XYZ file of C-alpha atoms in Angstrom:
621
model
C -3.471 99.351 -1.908
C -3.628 100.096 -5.700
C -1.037 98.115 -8.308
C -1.785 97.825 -12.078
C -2.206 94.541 -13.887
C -2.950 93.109 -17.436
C -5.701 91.146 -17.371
C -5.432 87.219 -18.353
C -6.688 84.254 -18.461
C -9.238 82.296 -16.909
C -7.365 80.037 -14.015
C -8.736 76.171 -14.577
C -10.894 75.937 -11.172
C -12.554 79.441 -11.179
C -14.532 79.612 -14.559
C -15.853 83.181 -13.104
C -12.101 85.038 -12.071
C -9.378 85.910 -14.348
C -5.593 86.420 -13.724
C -4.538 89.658 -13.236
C -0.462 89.459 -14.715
C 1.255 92.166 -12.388
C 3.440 95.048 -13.480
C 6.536 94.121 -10.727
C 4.400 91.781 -8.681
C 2.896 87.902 -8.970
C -0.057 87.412 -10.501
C -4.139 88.965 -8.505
C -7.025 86.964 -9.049
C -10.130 89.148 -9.813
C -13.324 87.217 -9.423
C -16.833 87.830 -11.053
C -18.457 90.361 -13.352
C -18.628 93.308 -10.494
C -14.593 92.960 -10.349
C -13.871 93.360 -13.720
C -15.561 96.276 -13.542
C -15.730 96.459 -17.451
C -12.295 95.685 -17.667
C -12.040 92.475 -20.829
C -8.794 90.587 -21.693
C -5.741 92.229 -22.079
C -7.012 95.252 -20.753
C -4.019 97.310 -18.677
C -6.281 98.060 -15.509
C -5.856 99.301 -11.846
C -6.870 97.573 -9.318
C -8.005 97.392 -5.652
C -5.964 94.838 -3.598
C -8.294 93.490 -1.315
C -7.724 92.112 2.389
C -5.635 88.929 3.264
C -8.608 88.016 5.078
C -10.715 88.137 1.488
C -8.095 85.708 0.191
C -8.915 82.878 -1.854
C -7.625 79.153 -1.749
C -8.558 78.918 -5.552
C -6.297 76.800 -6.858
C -4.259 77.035 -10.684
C -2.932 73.389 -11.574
C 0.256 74.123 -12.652
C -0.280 78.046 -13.881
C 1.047 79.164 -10.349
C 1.994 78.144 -7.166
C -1.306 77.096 -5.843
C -2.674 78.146 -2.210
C -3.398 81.221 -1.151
C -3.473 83.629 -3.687
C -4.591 87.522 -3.962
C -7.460 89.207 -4.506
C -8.321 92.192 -6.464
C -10.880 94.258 -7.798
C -10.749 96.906 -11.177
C -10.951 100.378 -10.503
C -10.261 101.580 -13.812
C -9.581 100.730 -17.378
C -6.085 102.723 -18.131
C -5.308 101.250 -21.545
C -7.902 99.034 -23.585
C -6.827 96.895 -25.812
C -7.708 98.153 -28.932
C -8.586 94.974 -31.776
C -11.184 93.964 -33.787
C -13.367 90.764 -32.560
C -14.582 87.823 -34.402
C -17.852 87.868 -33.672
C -21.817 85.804 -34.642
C -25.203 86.451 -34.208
C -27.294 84.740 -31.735
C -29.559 81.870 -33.315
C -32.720 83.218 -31.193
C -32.207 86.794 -32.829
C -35.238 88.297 -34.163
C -35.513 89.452 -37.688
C -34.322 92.970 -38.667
C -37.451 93.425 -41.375
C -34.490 95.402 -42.791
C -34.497 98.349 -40.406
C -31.257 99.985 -38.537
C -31.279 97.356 -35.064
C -29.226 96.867 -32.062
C -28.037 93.822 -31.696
C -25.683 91.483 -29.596
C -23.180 89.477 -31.406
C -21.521 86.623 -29.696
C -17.779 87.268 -29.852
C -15.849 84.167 -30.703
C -13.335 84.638 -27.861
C -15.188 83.357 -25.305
C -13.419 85.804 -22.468
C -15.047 88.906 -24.387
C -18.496 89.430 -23.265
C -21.579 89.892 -25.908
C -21.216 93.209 -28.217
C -23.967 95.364 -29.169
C -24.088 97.014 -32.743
C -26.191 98.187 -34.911
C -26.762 96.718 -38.479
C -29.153 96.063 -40.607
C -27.742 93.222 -42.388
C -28.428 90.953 -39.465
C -30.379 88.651 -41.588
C -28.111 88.500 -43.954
C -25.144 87.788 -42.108
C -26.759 85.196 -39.368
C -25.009 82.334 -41.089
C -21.722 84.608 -41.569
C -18.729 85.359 -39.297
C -18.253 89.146 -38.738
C -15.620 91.101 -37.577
C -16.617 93.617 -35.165
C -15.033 96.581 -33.249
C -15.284 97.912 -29.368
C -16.149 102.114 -28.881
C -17.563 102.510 -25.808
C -19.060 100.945 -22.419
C -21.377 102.552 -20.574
C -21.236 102.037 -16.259
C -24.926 101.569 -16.950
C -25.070 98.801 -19.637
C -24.380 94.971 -19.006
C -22.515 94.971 -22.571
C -19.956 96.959 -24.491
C -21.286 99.318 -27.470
C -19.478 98.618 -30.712
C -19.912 98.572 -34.443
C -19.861 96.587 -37.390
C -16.629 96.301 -39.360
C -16.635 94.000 -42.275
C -18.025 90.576 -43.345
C -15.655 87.545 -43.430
C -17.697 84.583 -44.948
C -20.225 81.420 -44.334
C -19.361 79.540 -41.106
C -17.584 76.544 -41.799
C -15.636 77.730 -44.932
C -12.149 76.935 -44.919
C -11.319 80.353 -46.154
C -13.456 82.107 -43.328
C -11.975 79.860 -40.616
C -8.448 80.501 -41.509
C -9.490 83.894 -41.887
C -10.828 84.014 -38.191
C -7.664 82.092 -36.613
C -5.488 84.380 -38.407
C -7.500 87.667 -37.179
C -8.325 86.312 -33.912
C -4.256 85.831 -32.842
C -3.162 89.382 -34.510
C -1.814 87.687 -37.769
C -1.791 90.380 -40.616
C -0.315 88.614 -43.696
C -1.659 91.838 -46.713
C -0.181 91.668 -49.947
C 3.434 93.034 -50.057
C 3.210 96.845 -51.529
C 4.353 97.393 -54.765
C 6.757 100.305 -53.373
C 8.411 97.218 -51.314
C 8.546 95.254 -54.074
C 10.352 97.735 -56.100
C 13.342 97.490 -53.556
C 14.411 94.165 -54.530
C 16.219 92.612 -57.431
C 14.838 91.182 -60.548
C 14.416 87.439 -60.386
C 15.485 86.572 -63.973
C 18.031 89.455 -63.950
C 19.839 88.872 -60.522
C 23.547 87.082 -60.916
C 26.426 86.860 -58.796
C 27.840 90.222 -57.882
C 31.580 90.900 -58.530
C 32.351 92.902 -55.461
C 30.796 90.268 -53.479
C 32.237 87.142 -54.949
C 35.584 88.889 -54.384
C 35.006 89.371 -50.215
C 33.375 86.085 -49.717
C 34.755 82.633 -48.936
C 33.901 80.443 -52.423
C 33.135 77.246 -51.673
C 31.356 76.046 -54.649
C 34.193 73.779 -56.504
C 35.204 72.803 -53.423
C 32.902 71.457 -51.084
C 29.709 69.109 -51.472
C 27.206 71.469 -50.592
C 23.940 69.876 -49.693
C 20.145 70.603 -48.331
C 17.921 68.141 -46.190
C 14.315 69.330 -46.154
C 10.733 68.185 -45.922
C 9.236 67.189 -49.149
C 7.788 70.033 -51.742
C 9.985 73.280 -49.508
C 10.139 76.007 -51.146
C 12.282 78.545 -48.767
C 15.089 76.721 -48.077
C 17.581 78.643 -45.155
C 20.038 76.140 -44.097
C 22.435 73.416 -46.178
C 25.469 71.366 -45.119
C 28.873 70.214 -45.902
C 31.019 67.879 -44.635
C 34.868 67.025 -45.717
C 37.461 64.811 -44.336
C 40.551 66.478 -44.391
C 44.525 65.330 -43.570
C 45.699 64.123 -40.617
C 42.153 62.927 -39.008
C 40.322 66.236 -39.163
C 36.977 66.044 -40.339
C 35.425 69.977 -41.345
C 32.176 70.742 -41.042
C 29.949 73.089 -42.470
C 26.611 74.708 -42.222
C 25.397 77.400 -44.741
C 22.748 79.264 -43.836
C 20.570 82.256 -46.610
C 22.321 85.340 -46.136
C 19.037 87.414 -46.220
C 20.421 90.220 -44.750
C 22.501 91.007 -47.855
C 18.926 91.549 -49.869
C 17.214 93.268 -46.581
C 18.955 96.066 -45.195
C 17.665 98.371 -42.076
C 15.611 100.873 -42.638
C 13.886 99.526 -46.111
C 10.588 98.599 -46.285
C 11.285 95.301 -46.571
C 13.068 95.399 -43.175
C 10.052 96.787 -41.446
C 7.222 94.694 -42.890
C 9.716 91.599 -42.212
C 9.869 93.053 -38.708
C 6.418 93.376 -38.340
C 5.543 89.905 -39.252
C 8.203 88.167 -37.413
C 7.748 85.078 -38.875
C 6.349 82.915 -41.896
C 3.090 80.879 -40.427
C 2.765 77.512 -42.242
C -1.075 76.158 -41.816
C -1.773 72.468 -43.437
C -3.098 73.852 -46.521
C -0.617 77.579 -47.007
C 1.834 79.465 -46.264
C 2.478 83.079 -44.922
C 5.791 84.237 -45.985
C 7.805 87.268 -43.609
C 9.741 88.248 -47.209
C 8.290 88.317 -50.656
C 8.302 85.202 -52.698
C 11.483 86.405 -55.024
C 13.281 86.552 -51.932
C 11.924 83.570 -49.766
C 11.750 80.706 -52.591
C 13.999 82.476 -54.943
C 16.909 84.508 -54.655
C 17.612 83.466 -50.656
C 16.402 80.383 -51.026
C 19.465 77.793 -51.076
C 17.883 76.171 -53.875
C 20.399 73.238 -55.626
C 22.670 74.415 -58.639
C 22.456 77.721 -58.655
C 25.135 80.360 -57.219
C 23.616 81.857 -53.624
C 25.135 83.741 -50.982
C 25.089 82.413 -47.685
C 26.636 83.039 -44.257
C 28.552 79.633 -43.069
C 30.311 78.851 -39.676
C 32.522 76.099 -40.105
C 34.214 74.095 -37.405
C 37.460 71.939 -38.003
C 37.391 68.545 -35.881
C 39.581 65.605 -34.345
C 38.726 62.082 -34.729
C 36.537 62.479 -31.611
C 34.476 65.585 -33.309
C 35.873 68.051 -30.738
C 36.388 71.539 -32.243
C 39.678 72.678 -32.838
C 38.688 75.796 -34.727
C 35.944 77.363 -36.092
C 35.440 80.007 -38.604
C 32.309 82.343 -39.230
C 31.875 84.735 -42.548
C 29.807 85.291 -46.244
C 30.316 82.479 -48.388
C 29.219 81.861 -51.747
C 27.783 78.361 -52.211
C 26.206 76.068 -55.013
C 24.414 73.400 -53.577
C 24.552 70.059 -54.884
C 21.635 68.375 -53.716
C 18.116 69.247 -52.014
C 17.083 66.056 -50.588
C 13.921 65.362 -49.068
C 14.526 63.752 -44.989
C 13.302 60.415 -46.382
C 15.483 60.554 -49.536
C 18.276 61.325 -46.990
C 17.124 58.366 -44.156
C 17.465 55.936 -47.138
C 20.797 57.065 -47.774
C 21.510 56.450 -44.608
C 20.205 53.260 -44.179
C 21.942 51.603 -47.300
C 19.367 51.860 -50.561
C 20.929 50.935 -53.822
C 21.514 53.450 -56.699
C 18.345 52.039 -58.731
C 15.893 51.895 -55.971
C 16.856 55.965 -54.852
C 17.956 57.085 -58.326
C 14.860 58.825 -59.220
C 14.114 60.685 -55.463
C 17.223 62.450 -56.439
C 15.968 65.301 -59.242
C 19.843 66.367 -59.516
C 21.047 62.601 -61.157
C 17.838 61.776 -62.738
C 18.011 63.664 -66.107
C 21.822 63.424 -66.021
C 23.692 61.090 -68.628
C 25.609 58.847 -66.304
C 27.088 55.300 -66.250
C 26.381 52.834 -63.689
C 29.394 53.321 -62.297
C 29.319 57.398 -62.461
C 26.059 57.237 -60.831
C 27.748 54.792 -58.056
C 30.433 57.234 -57.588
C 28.325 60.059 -56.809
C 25.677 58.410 -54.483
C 28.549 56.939 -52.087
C 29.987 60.225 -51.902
C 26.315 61.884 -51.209
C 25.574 58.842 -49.214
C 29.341 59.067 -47.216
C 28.641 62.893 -46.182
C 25.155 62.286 -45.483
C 26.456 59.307 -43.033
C 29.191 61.618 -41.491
C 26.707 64.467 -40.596
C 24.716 61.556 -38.968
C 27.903 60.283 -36.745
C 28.724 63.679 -35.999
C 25.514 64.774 -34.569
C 24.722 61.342 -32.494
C 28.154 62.657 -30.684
C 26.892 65.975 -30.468
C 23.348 64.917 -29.079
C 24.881 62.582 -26.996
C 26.911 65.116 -25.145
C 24.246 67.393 -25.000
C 22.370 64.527 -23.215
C 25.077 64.052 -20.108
C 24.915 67.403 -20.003
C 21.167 67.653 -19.012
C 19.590 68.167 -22.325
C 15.700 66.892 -22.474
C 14.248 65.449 -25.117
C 10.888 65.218 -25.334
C 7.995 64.127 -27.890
C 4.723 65.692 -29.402
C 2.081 64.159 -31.251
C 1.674 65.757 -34.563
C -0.432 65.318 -37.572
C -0.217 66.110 -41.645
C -3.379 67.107 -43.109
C -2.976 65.690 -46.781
C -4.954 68.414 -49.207
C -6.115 67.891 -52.114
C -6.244 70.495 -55.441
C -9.472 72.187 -54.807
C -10.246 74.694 -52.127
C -12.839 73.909 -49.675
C -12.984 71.621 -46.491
C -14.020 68.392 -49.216
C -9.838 68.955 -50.168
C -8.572 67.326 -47.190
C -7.757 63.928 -48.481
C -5.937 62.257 -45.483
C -4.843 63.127 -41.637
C -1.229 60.840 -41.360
C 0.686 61.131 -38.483
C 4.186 62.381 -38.847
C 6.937 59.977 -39.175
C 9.873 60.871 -36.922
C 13.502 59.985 -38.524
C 16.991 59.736 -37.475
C 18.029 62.079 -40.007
C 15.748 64.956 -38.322
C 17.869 64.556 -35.360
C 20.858 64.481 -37.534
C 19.686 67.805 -38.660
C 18.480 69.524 -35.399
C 21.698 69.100 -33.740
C 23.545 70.420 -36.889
C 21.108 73.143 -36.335
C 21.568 73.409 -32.647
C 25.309 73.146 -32.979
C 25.379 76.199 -35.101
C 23.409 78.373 -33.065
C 25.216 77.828 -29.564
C 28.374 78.803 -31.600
C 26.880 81.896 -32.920
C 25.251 82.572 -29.621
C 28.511 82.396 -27.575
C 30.693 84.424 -30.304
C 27.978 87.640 -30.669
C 27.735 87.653 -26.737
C 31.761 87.747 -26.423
C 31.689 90.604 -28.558
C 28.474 92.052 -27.585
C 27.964 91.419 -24.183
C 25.316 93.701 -23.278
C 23.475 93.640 -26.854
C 23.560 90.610 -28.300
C 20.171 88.717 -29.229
C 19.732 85.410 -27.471
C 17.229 82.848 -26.843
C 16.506 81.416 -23.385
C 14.423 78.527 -21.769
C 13.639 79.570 -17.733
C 13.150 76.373 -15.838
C 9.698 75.339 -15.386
C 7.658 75.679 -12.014
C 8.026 72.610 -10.260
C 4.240 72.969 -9.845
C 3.913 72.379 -13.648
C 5.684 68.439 -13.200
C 2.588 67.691 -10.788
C 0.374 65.704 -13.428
C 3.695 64.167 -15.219
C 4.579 62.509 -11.522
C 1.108 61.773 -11.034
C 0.627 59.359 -14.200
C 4.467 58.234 -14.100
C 3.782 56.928 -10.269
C 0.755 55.571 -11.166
C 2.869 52.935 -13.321
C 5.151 52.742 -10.769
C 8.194 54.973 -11.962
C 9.304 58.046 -10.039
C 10.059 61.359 -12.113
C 12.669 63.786 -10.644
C 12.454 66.968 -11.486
C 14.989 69.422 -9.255
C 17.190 69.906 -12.757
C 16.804 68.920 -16.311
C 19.348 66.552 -16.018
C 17.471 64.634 -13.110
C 14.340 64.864 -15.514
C 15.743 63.675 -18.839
C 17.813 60.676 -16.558
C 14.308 59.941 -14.954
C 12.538 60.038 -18.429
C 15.101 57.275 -19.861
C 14.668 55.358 -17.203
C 10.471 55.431 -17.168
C 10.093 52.398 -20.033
C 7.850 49.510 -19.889
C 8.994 47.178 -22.108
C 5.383 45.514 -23.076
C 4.261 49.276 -24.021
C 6.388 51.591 -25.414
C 4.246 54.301 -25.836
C 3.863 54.619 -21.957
C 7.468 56.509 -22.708
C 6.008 58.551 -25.301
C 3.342 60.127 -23.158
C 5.511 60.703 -20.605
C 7.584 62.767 -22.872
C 4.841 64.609 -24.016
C 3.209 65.445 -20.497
C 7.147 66.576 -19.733
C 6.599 68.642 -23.190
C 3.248 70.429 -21.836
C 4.838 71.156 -18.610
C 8.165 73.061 -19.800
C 8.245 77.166 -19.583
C 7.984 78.801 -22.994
C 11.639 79.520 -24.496
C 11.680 84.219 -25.278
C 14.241 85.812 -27.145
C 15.826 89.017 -25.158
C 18.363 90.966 -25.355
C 21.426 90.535 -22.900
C 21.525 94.187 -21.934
C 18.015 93.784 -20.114
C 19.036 90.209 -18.325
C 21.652 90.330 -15.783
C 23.915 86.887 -16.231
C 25.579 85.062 -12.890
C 28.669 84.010 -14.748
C 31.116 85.465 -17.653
C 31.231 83.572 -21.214
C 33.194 80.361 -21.120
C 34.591 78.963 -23.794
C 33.703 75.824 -23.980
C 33.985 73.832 -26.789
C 31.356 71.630 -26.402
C 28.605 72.894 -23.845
C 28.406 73.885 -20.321
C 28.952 70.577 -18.794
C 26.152 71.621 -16.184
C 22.255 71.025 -15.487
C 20.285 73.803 -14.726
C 18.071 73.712 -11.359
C 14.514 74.917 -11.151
C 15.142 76.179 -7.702
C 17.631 78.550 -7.135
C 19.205 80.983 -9.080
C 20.276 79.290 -12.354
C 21.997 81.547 -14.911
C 19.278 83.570 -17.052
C 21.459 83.277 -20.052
C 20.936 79.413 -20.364
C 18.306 76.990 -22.166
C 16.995 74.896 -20.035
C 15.883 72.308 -22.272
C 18.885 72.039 -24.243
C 21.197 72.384 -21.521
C 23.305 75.192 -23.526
C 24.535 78.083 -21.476
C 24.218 80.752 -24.337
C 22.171 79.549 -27.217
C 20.486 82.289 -30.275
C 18.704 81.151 -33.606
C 20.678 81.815 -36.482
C 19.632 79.247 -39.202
C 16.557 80.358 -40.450
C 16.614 83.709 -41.447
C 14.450 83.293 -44.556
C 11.229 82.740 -42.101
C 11.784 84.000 -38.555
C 13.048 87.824 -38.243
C 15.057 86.980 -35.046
C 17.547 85.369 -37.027
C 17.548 88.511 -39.499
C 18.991 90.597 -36.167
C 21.549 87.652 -35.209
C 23.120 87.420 -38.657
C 23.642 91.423 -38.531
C 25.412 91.536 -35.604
C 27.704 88.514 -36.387
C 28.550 90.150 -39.322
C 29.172 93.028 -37.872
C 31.243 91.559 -35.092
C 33.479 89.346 -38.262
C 33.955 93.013 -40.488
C 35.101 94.404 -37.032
C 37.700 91.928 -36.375
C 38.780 91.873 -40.168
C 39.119 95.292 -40.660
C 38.978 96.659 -36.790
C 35.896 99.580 -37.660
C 33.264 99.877 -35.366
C 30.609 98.048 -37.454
C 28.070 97.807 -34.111
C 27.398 101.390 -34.100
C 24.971 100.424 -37.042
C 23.244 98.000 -34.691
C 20.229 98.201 -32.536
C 20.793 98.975 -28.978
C 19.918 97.378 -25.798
C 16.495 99.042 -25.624
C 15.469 98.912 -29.202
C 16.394 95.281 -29.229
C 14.437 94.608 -26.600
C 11.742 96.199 -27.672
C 12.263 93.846 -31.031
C 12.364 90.911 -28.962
C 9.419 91.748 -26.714
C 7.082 91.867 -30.359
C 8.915 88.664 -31.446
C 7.775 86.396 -28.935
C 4.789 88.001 -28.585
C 3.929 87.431 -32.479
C 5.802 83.474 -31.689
C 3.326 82.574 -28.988
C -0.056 84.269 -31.162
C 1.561 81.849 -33.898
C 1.624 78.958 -31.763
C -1.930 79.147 -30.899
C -3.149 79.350 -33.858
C -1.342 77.138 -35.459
C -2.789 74.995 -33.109
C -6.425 75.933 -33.378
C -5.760 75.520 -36.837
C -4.748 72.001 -36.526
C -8.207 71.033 -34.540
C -9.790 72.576 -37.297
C -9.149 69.940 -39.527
């Protein structure tokens, strides 16, 4: 029996086989050299099934369902994957005495076998990382025949190792074209259109408009407002870039954004999806200056339950672009003097004492509102299932000059209240988006799911939990975040935290798709605050939902200046708002079904290549 696979990776107790992902069936394990028949990662291949009896016990450790598993064998290549390789000499190469040589180069993917090529720079290069190309391989030769494509640098360069992550994971990041550039407005010259500030929703007399942001960002997508209004309702706000008002479909900008994705942010750069006079300029929410931005704002009782919510272009002036710490010690109480000068919007300003009072306990008020409003929010996310978890990440501190002497310090990152306070904000806005595109667009809408992990994938989290005597349930997220509360020693409290990561490294990765291609087991509620149920890993749970928040339709929205997802959502909520204002059919001008799944099927693709390098990068420092 023939079926046709992609070939994977390398299951964790068989160092020789390699997963073979099916096209419509589970995954074939193809063992040894003779069974790849020539066939290297990614490759689309056919393959032999081979007889239950040839079966093999191998197990995966949380990559499948363990046992008995099935066999295969290639039969032919029908699509190779065609990429360029990172790729080294070998140390015990002989030298070229200048001449035109075959050679093998030791790719540095170690699932692609050696590559022969012919240089004769080999002496030259031996210290160097190449990039190299497959043509050909022969039924008669242990290795593939390929050819030389271009030098990258000295091993252990920072420039050549970000160079190699960024080419090894399909990252192009070129120089944007001059033709692209010549779409978009003038920096210096843009202003405030008068067609536009006549159609959108000015807010920027009337509402304390404010941004809460890591230290030194540059492409700011999201800011915040928060007013208390009569008779107990409190309005909330969140403004996010309204990029697609600079990038339209079918411009070149459009398509190179849509090629990238998404902005990549190493320790020591950044990779920007728009041009800089869009991304830390003219989209950017940037504080006192006029922006356009696309806002939902919810009205609220005294118990932060929506009441009504509204969704449209704004124009906005931000007041303030804090930095999370600035905003934590707001929070937590600092005086005007000690917080004064974190604050680049009151320090050059001529203000009393009592001025300056004024307008830090009204910054500090809002700021402390957001942070009440999103402990309700998170907190009803939690009874609902929603599982938080923990990671263990690092800042690499660099100094001014390039070079791997610039790293100055490796300081683990500080978590804060206020970046929950923000998240959930953040969160908040997205499940409202999410539920009003799908309404209107219920079989082309973009969304963003998070399947339920294999219960195969808790095995090592129960393992080390039982081993300090606590018991992890995992049948639903609900029983897992109520189990991961519960699992505290009080004389260590980082036992907690590793349990929250090993719950991290178990969960599925969350895709964005396109509801047309997904069939859903129950019609949009309306809900004003969640689903109000935990989703099962057995089962059928609905294929709409996020696992990990415990949202039933969720979608990112808020950052449209660095992920191209977002780009795609804000278009068709716009569209679905002009349809309801003026009643024309505005989706006609949107993607359909198959298009935007073809958009989302590149978009997590290009999301998971980001992750892993990102990664990599990471352990590089």
């Amino acid at each position: 029996m023939l079926a046709v696979v992609v070939l994977g990776k390398r299951p964790k107790l068989c160092s020789r086989g390699r997963w073979g992902e099916g096209e419509g069936r589970g995954k074939v394990l193809i063992v040894g050299p003779m069974a790849r028949n020539r066939a290297i990662h990614n490759d689309r291949v056919a393959i032999l099934l081979l007889p239950k009896s040839e079966a093999s016990n191998v197990g995966d450790h949380g990559e499948g369902e363990g046992g008995s598993v099935a066999l295969g064998a290639v039969v032919g290549v029908l699509e190779r994957e065609r990429r360029k390789y990172v790729a080294t000499f070998e140390e015990k190469a002989e030298e070229s005495r200048g001449k035109t040589e075959r050679v093998l180069v030791l790719p540095y993917d170690t699932r692609i076998p050696k590559i022969r090529i012919g240089t004769r720079q080999a002496d030259l290069l031996r210290s160097h990382r190449i990039v190299v190309q497959i043509d050909t391989w022969s039924s008669a030769s242990q290795y593939p025949d390929g050819h030389f494509v271009r030098n990258i640098g000295p091993i252990g360069d920072v420039e050549t190792e970000t160079a190699v992550i960024m080419i090894e994971h399909g990252l192009s990041f070129p120089t944007f074209s001059r033709d692209l550039l010549n779409e978009l407005p003038e920096r210096e010259r843009w202003e405030v259109e008068v067609e536009e500030e006549e159609k959108r929703r000015d807010l920027r007399e009337t509402h304390l408009v404010f941004s809460i942001d890591p230290q030194g960002c540059e492409d700011v997508d999201d800011t915040l407002s928060v007013r208390h209004l009569k008779k107990g309702v409190t309005e909330l706000g969140v403004h996010i870039a309204d990029v697609s008002h600079f990038v339209r479909p079918g411009s070149l900008t459009d398509a190179e954004a849509q090629r990238r994705s998404t902005s990549v942010y190493l320790a020591d750069r950044r990779h920007d999806m728009l041009p800089p006079v869009l991304s830390a300029h003219l989209c950017s929410l940037l504080s006192g200056v006029d922006r356009y931005a696309v806002s939902v704002v919810w009205k609220m009782d005294q118990n932060y339950d929506v009441k009504s919510v509204w969704f449209g272009r704004t124009l906005i002036r931000s007041r303030y672009k804090l930095s999370y710490e600035v905003a934590q010690q707001l929070c937590d109480g600092a005086a005007a003097s000690d917080i004064r000068g974190d604050i680049p919007e009151l320090l050059n300003l001529d203000l009393s004492q009592q001025e300056l009072e004024k307008r830090l306990e009204e910054l500090r008020g809002a700021v402390k509102t957001l942070s009440e409003i999103a402990h309700c929010l998170k907190q009803r996310r939690g009874e609902d299932g929603a599982v938080y978890l923990d990671s263990f990440e690092v800042k690499v501190v660099m100094g001014e000059e390039k070079g791997t002497a610039n790293i100055e310090d490796l300081v683990p990152k500080q978590h804060l209240d206020v970046h929950d306070t923000i998240a959930e904000c953040m969160i908040f806005a997205n499940h409202w988006v999410a539920k009003k595109i799908h309404s209107s667009l219920p079989t082309s809408s973009l969304l963003r799911r998070h399947p339920p992990p294999s219960q195969t994938r808790f095995t090592h989290l129960r393992t080390c939990a039982g081993v300090r005597g606590f018991q992890i349930l995992t049948g639903s997220n609900k029983e897992l975040a109520e189990s991961l509360d519960n699992a505290v020693d009080p004389h260590d409290p980082e036992v907690n935290k590793i349990f929250r990561i090993l719950a991290t490294q178990a969960m599925s990765q969350a895709e964005y798709f396109s509801t047309g291609s997904v069939s859903s087991y129950h019609s949009t509620g309306s809900s004003v605050h969640s689903t109000g149920s935990s989703f099962h890993s057995t089962g059928s749970p609905d294929q709409f939902s996020h696992y990990g928040l415990a949202l039933d339709y969720y979608t990112h929205f808020t950052s449209p200046i660095r992920r191209y997802a977002d780009v795609i959502v804000h278009r068709q909520l716009l569209a679905v708002v002009e349809e309801e204002k003026r009643g024309e059919r505005e989706r006609e001008k949107l993607p359909g079904n198959v298009q935007l799944a073809e958009y989302c099927q590149h978009m997590n693709s290009t999301h998971r290549r980001v992750c892993e390098g990102k990664i990599i990068a990471q352990q590089s420092f």
